[in-house]
Coordinates of C-alpha atoms in Angstrom, one line a residue:
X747 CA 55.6 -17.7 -76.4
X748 CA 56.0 -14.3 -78.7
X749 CA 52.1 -13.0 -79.3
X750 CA 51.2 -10.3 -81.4
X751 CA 47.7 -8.8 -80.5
X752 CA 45.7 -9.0 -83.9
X753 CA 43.2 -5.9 -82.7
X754 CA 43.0 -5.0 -86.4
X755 CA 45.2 -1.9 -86.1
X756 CA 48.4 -3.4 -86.8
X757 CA 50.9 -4.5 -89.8
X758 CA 50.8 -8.1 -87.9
X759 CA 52.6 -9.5 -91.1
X760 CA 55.4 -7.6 -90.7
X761 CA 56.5 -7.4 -87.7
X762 CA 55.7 -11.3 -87.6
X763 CA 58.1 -11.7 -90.4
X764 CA 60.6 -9.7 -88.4
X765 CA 60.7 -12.2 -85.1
X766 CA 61.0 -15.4 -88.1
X767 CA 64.1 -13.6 -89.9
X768 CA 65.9 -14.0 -86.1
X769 CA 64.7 -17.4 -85.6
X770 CA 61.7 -16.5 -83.6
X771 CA 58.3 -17.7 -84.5
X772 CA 54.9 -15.6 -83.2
X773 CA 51.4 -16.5 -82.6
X774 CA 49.5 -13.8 -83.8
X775 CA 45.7 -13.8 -82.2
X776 CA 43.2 -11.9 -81.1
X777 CA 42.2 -14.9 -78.4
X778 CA 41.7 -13.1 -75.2
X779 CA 42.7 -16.9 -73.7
X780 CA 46.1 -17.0 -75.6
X781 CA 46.9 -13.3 -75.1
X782 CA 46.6 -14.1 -71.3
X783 CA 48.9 -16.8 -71.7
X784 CA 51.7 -15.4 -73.1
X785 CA 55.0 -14.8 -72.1
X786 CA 55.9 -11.6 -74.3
X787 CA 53.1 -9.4 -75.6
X788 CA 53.8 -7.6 -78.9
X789 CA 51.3 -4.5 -79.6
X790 CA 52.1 -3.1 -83.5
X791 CA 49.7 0.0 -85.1
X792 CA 49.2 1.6 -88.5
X793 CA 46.3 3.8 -88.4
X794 CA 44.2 6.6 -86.3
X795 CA 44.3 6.8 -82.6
X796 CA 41.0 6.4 -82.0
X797 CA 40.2 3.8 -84.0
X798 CA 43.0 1.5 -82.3
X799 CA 41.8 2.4 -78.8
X800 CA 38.2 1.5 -80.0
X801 CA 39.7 -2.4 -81.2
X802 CA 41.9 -2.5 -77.9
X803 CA 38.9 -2.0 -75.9
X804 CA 38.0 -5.5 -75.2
X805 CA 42.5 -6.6 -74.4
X806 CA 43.0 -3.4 -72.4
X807 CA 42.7 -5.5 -68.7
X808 CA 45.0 -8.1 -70.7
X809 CA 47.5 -5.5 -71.7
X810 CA 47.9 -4.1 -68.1
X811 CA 47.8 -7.1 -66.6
X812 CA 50.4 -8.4 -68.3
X813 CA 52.6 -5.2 -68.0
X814 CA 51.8 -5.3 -63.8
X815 CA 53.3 -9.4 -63.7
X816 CA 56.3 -7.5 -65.3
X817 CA 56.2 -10.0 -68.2
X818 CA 57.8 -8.5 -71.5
X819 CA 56.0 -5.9 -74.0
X820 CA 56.6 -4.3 -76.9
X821 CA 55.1 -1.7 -78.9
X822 CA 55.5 -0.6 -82.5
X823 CA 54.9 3.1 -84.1
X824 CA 51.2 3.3 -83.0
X825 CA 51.6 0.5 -80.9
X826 CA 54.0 3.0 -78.9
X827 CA 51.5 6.2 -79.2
X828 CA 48.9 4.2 -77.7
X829 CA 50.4 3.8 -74.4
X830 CA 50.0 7.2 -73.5
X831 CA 47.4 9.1 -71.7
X832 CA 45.6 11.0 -74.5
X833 CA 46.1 12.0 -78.2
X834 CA 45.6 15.2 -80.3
X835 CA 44.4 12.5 -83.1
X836 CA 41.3 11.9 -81.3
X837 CA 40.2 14.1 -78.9
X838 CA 38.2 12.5 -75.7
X839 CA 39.6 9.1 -76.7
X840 CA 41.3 7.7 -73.9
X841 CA 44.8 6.1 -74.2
X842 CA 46.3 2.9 -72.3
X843 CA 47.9 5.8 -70.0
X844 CA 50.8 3.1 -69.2
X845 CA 52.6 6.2 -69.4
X846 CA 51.2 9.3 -68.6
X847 CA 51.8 11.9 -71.5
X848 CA 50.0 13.0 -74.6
X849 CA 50.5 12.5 -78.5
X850 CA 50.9 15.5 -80.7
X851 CA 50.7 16.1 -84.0
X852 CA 53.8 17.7 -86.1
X853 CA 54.0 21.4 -86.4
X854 CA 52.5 22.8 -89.7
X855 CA 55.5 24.8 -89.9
X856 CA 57.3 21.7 -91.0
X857 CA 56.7 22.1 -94.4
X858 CA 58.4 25.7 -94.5
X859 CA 61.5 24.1 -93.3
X860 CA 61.3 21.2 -96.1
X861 CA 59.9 18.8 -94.2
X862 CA 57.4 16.6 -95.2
X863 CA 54.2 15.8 -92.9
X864 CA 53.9 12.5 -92.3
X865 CA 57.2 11.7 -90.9
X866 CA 58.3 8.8 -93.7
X867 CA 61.9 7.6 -94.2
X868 CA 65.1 7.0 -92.7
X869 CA 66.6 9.4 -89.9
X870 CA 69.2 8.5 -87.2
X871 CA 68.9 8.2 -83.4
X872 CA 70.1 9.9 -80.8
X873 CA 70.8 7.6 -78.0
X874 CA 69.9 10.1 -74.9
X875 CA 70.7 7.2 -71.8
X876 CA 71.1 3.3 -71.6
X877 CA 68.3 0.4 -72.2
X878 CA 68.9 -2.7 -72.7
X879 CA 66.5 -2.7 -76.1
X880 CA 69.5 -0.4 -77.5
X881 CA 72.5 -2.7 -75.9
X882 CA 75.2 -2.4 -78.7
X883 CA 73.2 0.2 -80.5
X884 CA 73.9 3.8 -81.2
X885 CA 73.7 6.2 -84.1
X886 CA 71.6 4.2 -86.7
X887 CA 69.2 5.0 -89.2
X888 CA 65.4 3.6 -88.6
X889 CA 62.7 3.6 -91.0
X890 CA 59.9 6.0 -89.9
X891 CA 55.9 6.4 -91.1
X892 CA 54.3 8.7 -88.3
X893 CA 52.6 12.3 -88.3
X894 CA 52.0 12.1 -84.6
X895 CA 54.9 11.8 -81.9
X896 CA 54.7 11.8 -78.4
X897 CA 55.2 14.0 -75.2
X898 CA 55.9 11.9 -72.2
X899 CA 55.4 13.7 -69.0
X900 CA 58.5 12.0 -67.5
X901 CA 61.3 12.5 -69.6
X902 CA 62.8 9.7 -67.8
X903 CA 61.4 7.4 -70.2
X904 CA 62.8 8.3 -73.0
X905 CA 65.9 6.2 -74.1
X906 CA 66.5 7.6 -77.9
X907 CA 65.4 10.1 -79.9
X908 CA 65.2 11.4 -83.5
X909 CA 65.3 15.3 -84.6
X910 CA 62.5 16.2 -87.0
X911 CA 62.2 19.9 -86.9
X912 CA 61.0 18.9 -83.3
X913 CA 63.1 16.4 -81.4
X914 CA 60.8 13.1 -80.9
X915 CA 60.8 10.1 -78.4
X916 CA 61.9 7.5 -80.5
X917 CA 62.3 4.6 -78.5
X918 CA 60.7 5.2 -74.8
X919 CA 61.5 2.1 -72.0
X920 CA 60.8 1.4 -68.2
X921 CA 61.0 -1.8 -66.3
X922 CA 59.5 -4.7 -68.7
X923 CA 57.8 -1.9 -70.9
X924 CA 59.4 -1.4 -74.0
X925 CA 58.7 1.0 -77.0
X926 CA 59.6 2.1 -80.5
X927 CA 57.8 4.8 -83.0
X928 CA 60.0 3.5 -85.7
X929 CA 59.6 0.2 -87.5
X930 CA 62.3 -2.3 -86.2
X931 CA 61.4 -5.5 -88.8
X932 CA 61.6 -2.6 -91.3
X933 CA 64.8 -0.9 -89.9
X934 CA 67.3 -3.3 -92.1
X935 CA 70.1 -5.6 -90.0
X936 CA 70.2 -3.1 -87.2
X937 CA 66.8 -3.5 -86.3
X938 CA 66.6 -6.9 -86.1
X939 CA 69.5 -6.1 -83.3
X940 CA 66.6 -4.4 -81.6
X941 CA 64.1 -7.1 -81.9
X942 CA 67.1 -9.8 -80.9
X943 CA 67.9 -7.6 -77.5
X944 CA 64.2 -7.4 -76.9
X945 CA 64.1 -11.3 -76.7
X946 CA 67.0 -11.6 -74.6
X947 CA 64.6 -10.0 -71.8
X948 CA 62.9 -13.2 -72.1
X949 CA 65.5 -15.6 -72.4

């Protein structure tokens, strides 16, 4: 069973749609009973920091308990941000810390090198070392909506990244942990791939 967590943070339509368009359905819920039941946990995020942490609250033992059975996870843009320790966003608000590492916000020098703040649009990875998420995947464009990015205190973590005036972790993996700051369902055919090789850790 896919779940999507429905903590009110998250475009659960769309990344719903994405699973159907490869033949998978998803339960989307905010039951603490069915989140505990499910094989594959999927976390998506639009919003602040804060505010998501504040909605996760009540799944947070959920969330790590499912990680620590080793059963497969998956978060998506702020769904990956919340994972680590601490964010810029929201100062005092603590993370998930699954990984230890803080979220930063863009440089306000951006701008003088003609790039926009937020982060929105298409820009291609940079595969740094293998994952399984990324089997068959290499330089391909993603769709991006982010003014945050993250800082992982092991750079072991980080399978892909994109270069945005700063270089950012754009896909971040260990074990049955599994995480992208891009948009797969909204990454065209190629990330569908993404959302197909995350299922094959289940199958």
């Amino acid at each position: 069973m896919i779940t999507i967590i429905d903590y009110g943070s998250g475009n659960l339509k769309s990344i719903r749609n994405g699973f159907r368009r490869i033949g998978a359905e998803a339960l989307v819920t905010n039951d603490k009973k069915e989140l505990k039941q499910a094989e594959v946990l999927i976390l998506p995020g639009v919003g602040a920091f804060g505010t998501a942490m504040e909605n996760l609250q009540k799944y947070q033992d959920i969330i790590h308990q499912h990680i620590q059975e080793g059963k497969p996870f998956l978060g998506v843009c702020l769904g990956l941000q919340v994972l680590f320790s601490e964010s810029e966003e929201s100062p005092g608000v603590k993370g998930l810390d699954v990984f230890p590492g803080k979220v930063v916000r863009f440089p306000e020098t951006l701008p003088h090198q003609g790039l926009k703040i937020p982060h929105m649009g298409w820009n291609d990875l940079n595969t740094r070392r293998y994952s399984p998420l990324m089997d068959g995947i290499d330089q391909n464009y993603m769709y991006f909506v982010h003014s945050y990015y993250v800082q992982p205190e092991n750079p072991e973590i980080v399978v892909a990244t994109v270069d945005y005036g700063v270089e950012v972790p754009a896909v971040v993996a260990r074990d049955n942990v599994f995480a992208t700051q891009f948009h797969p369902e909204k990454s065209g055919p190629v990330g569908l791939e993404i959302l197909k090789n995350f299922l094959k850790q289940v199958i």
